[in-house]
CSV table of C-alpha atoms in Angstrom, one decimal:
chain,number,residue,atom,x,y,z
A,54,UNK,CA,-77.5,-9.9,118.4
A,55,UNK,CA,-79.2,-6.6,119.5
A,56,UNK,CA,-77.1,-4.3,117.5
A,57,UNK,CA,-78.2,-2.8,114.4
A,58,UNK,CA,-74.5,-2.6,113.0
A,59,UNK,CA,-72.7,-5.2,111.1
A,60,UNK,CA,-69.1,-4.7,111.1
A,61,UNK,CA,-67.3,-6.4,108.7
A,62,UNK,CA,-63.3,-6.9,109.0
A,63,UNK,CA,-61.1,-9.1,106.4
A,64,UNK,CA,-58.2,-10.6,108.6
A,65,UNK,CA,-55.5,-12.9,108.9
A,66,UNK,CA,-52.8,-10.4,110.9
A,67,UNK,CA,-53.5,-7.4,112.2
A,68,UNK,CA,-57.2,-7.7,113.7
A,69,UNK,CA,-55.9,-6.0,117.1
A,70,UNK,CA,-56.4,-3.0,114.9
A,71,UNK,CA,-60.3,-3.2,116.1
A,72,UNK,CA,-59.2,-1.5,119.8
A,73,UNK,CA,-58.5,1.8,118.2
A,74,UNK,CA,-61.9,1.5,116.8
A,75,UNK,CA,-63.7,0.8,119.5
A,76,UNK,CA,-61.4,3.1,121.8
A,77,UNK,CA,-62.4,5.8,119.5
A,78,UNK,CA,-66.2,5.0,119.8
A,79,UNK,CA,-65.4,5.3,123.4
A,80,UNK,CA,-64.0,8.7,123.5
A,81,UNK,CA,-66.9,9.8,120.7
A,82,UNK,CA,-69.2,8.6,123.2
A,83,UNK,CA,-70.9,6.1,120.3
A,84,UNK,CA,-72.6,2.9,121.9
A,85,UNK,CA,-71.0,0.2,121.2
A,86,UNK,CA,-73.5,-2.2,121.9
A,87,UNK,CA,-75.1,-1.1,118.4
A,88,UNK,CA,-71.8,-3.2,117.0
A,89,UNK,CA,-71.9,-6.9,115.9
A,90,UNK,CA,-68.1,-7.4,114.3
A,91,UNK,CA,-67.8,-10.0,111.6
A,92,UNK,CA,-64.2,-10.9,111.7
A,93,UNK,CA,-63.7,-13.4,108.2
A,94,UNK,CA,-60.5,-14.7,108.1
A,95,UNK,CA,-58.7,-18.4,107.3
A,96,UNK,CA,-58.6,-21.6,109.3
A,97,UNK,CA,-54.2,-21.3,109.5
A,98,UNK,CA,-55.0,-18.6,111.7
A,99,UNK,CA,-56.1,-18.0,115.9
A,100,UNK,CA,-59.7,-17.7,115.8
A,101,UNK,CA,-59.8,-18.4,119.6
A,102,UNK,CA,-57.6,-15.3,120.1
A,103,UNK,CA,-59.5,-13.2,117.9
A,104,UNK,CA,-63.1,-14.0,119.6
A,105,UNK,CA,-61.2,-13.3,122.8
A,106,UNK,CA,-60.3,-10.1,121.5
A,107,UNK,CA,-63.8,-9.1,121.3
A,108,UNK,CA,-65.0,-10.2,124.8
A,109,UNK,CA,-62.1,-8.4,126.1
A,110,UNK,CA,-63.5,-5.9,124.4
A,111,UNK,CA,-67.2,-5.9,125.6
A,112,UNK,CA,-68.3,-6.4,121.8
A,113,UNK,CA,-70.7,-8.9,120.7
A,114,UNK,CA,-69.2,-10.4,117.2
A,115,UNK,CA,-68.1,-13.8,115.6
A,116,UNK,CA,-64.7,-15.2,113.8
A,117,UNK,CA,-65.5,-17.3,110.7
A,118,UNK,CA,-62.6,-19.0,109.4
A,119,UNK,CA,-63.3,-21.0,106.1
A,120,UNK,CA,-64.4,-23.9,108.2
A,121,UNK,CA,-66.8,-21.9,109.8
A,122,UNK,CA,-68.0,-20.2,106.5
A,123,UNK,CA,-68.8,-23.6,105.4
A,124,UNK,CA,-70.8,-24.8,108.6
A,125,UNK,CA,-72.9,-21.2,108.0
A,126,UNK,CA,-73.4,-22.2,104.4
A,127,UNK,CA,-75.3,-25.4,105.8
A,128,UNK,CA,-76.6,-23.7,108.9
A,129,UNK,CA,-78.7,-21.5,106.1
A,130,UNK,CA,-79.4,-24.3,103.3
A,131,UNK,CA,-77.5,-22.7,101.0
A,132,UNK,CA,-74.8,-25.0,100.8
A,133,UNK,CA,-74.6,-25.1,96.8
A,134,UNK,CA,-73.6,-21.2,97.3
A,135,UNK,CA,-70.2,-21.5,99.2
A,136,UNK,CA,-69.0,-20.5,95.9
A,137,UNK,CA,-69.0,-17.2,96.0
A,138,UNK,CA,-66.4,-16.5,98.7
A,139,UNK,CA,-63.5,-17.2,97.4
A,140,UNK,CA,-60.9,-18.2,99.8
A,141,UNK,CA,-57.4,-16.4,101.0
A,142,UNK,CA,-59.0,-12.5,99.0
A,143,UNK,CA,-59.9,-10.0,100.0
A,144,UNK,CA,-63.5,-10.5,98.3
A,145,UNK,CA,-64.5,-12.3,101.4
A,146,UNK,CA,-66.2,-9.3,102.7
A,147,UNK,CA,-68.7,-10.4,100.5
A,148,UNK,CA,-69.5,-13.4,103.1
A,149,UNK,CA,-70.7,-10.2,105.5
A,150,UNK,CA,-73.1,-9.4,103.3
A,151,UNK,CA,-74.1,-12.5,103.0
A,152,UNK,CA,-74.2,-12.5,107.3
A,153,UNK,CA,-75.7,-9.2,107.0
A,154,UNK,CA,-78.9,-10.5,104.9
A,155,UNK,CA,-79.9,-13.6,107.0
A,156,UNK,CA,-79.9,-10.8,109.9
A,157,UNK,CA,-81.3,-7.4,111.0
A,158,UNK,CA,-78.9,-5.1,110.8
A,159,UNK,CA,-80.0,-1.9,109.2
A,160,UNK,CA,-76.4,-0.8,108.4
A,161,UNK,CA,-72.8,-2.5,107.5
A,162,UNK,CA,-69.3,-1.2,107.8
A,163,UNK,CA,-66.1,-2.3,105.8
A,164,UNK,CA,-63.1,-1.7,108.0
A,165,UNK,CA,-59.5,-3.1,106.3
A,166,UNK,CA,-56.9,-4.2,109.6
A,167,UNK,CA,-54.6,-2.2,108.2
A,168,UNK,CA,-55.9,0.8,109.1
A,169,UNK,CA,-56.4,2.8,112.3
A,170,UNK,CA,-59.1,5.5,112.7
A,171,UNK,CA,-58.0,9.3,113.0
A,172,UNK,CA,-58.6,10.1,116.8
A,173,UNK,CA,-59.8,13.4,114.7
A,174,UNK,CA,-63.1,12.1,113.8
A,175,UNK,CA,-65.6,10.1,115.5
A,176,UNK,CA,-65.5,7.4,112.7
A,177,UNK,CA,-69.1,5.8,114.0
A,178,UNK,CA,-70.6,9.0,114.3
A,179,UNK,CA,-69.4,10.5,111.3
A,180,UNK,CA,-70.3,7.8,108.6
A,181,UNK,CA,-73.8,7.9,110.5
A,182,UNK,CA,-73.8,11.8,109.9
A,183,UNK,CA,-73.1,11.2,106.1
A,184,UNK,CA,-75.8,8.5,105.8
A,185,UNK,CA,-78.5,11.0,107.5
A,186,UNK,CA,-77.4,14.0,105.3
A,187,UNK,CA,-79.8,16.1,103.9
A,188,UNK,CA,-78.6,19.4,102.4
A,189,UNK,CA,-76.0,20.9,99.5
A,190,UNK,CA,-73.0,19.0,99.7
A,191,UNK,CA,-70.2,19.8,96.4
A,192,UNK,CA,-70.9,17.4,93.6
A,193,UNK,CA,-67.7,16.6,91.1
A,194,UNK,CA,-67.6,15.5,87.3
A,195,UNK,CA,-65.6,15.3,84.6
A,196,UNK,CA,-65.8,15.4,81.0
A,197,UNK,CA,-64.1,11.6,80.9
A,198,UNK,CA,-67.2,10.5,83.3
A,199,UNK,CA,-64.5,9.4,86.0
A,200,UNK,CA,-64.5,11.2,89.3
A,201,UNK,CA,-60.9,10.9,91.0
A,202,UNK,CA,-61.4,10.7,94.8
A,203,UNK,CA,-58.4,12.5,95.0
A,204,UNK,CA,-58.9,15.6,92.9
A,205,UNK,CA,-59.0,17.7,95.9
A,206,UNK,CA,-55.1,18.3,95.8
A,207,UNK,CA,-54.6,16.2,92.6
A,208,UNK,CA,-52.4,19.5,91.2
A,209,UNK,CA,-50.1,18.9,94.7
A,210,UNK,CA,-49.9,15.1,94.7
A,211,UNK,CA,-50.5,14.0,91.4
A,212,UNK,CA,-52.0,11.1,92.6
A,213,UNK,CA,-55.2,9.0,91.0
A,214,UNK,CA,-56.6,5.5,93.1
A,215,UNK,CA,-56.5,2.2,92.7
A,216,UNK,CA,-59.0,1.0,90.1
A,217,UNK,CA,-59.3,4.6,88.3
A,218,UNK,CA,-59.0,4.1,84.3
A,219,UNK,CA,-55.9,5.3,82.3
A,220,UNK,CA,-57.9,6.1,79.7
A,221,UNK,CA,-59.9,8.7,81.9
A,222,UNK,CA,-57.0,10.5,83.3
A,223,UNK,CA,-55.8,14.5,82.8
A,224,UNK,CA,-59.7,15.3,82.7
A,225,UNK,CA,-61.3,18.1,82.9
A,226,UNK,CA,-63.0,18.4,86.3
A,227,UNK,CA,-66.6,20.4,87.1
A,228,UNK,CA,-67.8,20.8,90.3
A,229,UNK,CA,-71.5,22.9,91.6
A,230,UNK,CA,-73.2,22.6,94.7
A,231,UNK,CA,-76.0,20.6,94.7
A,232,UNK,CA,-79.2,19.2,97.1
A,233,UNK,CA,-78.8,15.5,98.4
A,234,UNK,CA,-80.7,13.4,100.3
A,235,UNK,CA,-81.1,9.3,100.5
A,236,UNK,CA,-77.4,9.0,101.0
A,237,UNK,CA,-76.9,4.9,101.1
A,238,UNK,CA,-73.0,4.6,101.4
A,239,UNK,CA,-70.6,7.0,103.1
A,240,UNK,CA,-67.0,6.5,102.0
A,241,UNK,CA,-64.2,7.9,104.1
A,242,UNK,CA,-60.9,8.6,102.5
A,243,UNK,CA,-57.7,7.9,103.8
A,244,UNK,CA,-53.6,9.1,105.0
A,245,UNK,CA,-50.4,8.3,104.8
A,246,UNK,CA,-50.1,4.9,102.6
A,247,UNK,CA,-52.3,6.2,99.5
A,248,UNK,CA,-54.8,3.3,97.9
A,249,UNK,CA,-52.7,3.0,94.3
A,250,UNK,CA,-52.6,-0.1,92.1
A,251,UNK,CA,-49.1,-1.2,90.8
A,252,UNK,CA,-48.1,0.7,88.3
A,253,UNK,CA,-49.0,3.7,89.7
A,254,UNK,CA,-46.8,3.0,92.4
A,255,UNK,CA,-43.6,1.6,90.3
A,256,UNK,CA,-44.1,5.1,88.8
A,257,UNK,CA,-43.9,6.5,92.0
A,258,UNK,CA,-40.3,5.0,92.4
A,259,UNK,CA,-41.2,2.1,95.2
A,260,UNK,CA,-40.9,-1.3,95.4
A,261,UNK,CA,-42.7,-2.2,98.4
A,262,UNK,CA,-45.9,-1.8,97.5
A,263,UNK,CA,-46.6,1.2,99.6
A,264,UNK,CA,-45.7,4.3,97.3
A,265,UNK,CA,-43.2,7.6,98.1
A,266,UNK,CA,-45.7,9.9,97.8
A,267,UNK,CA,-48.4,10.0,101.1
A,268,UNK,CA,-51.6,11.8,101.6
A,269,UNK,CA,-52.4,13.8,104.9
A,270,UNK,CA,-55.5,15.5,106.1
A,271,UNK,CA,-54.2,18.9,103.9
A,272,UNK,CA,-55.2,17.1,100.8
A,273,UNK,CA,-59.1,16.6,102.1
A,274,UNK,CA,-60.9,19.8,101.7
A,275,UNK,CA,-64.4,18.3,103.0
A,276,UNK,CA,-67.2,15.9,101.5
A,277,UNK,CA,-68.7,15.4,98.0
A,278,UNK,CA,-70.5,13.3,95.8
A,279,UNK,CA,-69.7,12.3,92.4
A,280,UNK,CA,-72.0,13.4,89.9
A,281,UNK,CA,-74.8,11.6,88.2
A,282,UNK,CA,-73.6,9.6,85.1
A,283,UNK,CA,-70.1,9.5,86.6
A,284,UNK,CA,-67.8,7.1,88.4
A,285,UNK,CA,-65.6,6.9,90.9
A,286,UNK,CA,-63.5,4.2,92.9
A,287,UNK,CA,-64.9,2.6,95.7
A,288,UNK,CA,-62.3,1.3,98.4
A,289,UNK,CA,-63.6,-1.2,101.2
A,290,UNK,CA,-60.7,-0.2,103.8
A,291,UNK,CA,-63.2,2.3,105.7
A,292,UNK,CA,-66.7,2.4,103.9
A,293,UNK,CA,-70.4,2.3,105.5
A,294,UNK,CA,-73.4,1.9,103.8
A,295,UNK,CA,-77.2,0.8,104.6
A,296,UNK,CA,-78.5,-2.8,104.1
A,297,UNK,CA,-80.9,-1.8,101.3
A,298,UNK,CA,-77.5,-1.7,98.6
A,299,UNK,CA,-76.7,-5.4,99.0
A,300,UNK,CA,-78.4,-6.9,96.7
A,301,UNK,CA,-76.1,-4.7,94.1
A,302,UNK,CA,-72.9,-4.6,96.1
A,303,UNK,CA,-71.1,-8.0,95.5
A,304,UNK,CA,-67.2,-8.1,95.6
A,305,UNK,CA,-66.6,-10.4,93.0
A,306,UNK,CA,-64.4,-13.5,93.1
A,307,UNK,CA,-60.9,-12.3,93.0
A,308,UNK,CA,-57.9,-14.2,93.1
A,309,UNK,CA,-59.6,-17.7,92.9
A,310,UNK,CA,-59.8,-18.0,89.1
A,311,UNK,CA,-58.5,-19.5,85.7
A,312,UNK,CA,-57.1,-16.1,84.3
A,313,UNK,CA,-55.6,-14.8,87.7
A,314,UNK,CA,-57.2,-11.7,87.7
A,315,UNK,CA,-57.1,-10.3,91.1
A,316,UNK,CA,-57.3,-6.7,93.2
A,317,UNK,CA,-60.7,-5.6,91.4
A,318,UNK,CA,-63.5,-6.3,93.8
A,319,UNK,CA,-64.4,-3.4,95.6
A,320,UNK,CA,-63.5,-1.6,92.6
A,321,UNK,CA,-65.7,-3.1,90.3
A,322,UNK,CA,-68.4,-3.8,93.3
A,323,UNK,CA,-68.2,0.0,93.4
A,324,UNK,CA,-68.9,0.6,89.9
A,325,UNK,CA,-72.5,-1.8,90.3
A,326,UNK,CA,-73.0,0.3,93.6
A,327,UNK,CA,-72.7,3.7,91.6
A,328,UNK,CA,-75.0,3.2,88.6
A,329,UNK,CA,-77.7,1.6,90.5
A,330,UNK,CA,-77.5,4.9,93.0
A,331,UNK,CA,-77.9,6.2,89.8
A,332,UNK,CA,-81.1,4.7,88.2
A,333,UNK,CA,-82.5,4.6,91.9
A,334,UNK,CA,-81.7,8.4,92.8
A,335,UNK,CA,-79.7,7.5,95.6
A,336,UNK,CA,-76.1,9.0,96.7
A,337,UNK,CA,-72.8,8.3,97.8
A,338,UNK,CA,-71.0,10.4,99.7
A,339,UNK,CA,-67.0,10.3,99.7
A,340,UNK,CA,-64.6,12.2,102.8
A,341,UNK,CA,-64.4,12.0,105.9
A,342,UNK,CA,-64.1,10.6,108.4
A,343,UNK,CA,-60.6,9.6,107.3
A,344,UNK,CA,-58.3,6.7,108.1
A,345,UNK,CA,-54.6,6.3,108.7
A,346,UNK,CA,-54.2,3.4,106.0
A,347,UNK,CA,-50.9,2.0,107.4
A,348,UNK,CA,-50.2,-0.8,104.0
A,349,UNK,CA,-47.4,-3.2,104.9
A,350,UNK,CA,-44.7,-3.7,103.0
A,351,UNK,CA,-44.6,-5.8,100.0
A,352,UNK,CA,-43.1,-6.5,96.6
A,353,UNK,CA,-44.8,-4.4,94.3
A,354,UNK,CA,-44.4,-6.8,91.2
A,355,UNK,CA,-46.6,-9.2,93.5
A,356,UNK,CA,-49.2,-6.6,93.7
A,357,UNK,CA,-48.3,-6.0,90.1
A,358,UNK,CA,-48.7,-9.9,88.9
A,359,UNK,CA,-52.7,-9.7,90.4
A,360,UNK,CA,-53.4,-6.9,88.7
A,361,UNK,CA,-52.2,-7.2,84.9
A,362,UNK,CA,-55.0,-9.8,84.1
A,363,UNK,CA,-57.6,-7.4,84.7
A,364,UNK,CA,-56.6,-3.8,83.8
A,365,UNK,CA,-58.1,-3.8,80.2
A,366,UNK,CA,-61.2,-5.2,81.7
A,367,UNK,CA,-61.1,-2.1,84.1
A,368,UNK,CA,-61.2,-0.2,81.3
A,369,UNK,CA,-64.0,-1.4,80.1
A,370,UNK,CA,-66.8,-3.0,82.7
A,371,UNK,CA,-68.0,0.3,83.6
A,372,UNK,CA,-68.9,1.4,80.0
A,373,UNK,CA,-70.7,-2.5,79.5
A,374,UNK,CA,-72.7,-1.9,83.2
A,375,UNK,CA,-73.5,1.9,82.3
A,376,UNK,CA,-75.7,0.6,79.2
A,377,UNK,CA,-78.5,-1.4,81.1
A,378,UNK,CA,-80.8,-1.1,84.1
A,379,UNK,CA,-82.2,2.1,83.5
A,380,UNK,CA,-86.1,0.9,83.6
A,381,UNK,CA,-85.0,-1.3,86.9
A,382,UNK,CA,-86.5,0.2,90.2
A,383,UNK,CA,-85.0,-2.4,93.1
A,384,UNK,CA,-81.1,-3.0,93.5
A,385,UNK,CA,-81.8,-6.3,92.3
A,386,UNK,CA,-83.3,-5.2,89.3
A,387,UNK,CA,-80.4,-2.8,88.5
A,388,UNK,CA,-77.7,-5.5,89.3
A,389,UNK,CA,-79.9,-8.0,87.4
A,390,UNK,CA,-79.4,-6.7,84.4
A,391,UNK,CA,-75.8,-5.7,85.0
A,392,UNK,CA,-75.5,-9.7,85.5
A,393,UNK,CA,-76.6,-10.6,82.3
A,394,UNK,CA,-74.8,-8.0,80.3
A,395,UNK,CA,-71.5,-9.7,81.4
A,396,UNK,CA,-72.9,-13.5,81.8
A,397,UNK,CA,-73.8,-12.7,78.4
A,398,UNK,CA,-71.5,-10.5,76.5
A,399,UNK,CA,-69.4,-11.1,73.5
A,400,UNK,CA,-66.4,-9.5,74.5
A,401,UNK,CA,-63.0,-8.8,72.9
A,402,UNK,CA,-60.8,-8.1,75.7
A,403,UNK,CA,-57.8,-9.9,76.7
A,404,UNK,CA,-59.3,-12.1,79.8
A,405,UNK,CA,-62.7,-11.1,78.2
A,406,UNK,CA,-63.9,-14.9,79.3
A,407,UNK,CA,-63.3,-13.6,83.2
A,408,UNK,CA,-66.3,-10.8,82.5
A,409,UNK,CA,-68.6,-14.0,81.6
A,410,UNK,CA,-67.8,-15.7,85.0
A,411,UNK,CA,-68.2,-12.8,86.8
A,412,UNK,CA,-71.6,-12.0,85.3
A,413,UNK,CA,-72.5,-15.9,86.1
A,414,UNK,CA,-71.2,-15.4,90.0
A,415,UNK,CA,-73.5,-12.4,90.2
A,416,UNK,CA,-76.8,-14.2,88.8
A,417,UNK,CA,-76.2,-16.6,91.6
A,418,UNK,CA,-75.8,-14.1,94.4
A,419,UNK,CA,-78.8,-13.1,93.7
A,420,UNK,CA,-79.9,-16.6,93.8
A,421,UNK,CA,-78.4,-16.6,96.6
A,422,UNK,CA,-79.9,-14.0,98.6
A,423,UNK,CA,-83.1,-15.0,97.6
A,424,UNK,CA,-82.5,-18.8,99.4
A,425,UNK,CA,-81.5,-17.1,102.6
A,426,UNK,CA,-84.7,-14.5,103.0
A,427,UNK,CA,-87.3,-15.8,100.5
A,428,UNK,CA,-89.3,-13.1,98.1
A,429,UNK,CA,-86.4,-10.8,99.4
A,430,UNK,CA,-85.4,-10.4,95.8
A,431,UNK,CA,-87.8,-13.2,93.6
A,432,UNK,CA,-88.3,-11.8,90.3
A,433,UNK,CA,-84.9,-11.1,89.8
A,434,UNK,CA,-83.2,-14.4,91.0
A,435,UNK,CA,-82.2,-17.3,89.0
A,436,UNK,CA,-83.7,-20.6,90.3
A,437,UNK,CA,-80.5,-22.1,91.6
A,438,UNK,CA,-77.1,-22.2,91.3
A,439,UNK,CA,-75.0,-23.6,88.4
A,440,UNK,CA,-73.3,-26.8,90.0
């Protein structure tokens, strides 16, 4: 592994979607040789045809099926931590970070399989511009504290994404130029199928699960942070980020669970991302390069069914998280106390008891990353996980 680029793809169909990728890298002139692809997927599916994929490709990578994620588990001595991938969710990007940590990459990439990169952009190239940037870039708030990633033509499309309160919604928006630099995650927005939960699309009149109303490049005006104090949605489909923000950006066990809450784990893994930017003085920056997000079809009450369990909670975590961490100075520190504000909580929510787990699952990654490179994150890890 000579590459100083993790990429991490969630699979179990569509993983041919990594040629356009690396075709574009191609044509952009990006070495690929910098890549290592992570391809996480289960053990029903072809992992042989998936590694083969790669060397067809030229590109050094590995396929970890839950078997395999197991084996790595042991492989590290952290056995007592296979835990906190859940199986058969999307939340299994989670197990790149975990890749990421025991190795030297300096940088990670989320790419979802059902997308394709716009031949547009050079995707490499252009998340790497973002993560360099120095210089005034537009920075967006609100009054509600919620910054839609959409607002650019929200007055044409109407839309708002995936994981964006109701209760924050027909704000008033403020925007000013401002001076950035330390930019640790570059998020790239996305075409055609837009990223909206459920209802949001039942309202949109579709019951596939894909919504009538698309985005095209016209609705991107160029690249902007959200303000300090504010949040925004984070989507994993096509995201990049540095390896310093891992300690802080765990997608949370989705899916697997007693209350069946499901669909949150970038979203909320966003939200820990944001306010430790925030107490750290680090930025995120949200644009380009764009990706055709080509969602296949499905039934939208499915989608619909995951996500109930948890939209009060939605409401909510950011407003528990936004209280604490301001004295921290490490991402561990920051998502340390996040951790115990839920672990610990009194909460009256419906599914309030879910908050609790989660703030449990995040002591241990903690714990977790602190097993795999020791004094990596010491004063801020439990001892050991909960059996």
């Amino acid at each position: 592994m000579s590459g100083d680029v993790c990429v991490i793809v969630p699979t179990i169909r569509e993983f041919e979607c990594m040629r356009t990728y690396f075709e574009n890298a191609r044509d952009h002139d990006f070495d690929l040789d910098r890549l290592h692809v992570v391809l996480v997927t289960e053990d029903f599916c072809d992992t042989d045809e998936m590694q083969a994929m790669l060397d067809e490709e030229g590109v050094d990578g590995r396929v970890f099926d839950g078997s395999a994620r197991e084996e790595w588990f042991e492989a590290q001595g952290v056995p007592e931590y296979n835990h906190l991938i859940p199986e058969a969710s999307h939340a299994q990007t989670s197990f790149g970070l975990l890749y990421m940590w025991a190795h030297d990459f300096e940088y990670g990439f989320f790419i979802d399989d059902d997308t394709l990169p716009h031949p547009d952009f050079d995707f490499f190239g252009s998340h790497f511009e973002n993560l360099a940037y120095e210089g005034t870039i537009e920075s967006v708030g609100s009054d509600e504290r919620w910054v839609n990633v959409l607002y650019q033509n929200v007055d044409e499309h109407g839309l708002y994404p995936r994981g964006y309160p109701y209760s924050a919604m027909d704000e008033e928006v403020e925007t000013e130029d401002v001076e950035i630099d330390d930019v640790v995650a570059s998020q790239g927005l996305w075409t055609n199928v837009p990223d909206l939960d459920a209802v949001r699309i039942l309202m949109d009149g579709d019951l596939q699960g894909q919504a009538q109303t698309r985005t095209s490049t016209d609705d991107y005006e160029g690249n902007f942070v959200a303000e300090r104090g504010n949040y925004l949605t984070v989507c994993s489909m096509n995201l990049a980020f540095r390896r310093e923000v891992i300690p802080a950006f765990y997608q949370l066990p989705m899916d697997e669970n007693e209350w069946d809450v499901g669909r949150f784990d970038d979203i909320w893994s966003g939200l820990f991302l944001k306010r430790a930017c925030d107490v750290l003085d680090k930025r995120i920056v949200n644009g380009n390069p764009l990706c055709e997000h080509n969602k296949a079809p499905r039934s939208t009450f499915s989608d619909l069914n995951n996500e109930v369990p948890g939209l009060e909670l939605n409401e909510h975590v950011w407003e528990i998280i936004d209280e604490v961490g301001d004295d921290a100075d490490t991402y561990a520190g920051v998502f340390a106390a996040m951790a115990d504000a839920l672990a610990d909580g009194d909460f009256d929510y419906e599914n309030a008891a879910f908050l609790n787990y989660c703030g449990e699952f995040m002591q241990d990654w903690l714990s977790c990353l602190e097993h795999i490179r020791p004094g990596s994150v010491t004063e801020h890890a439990p001892a050991t996980a909960d059996d």
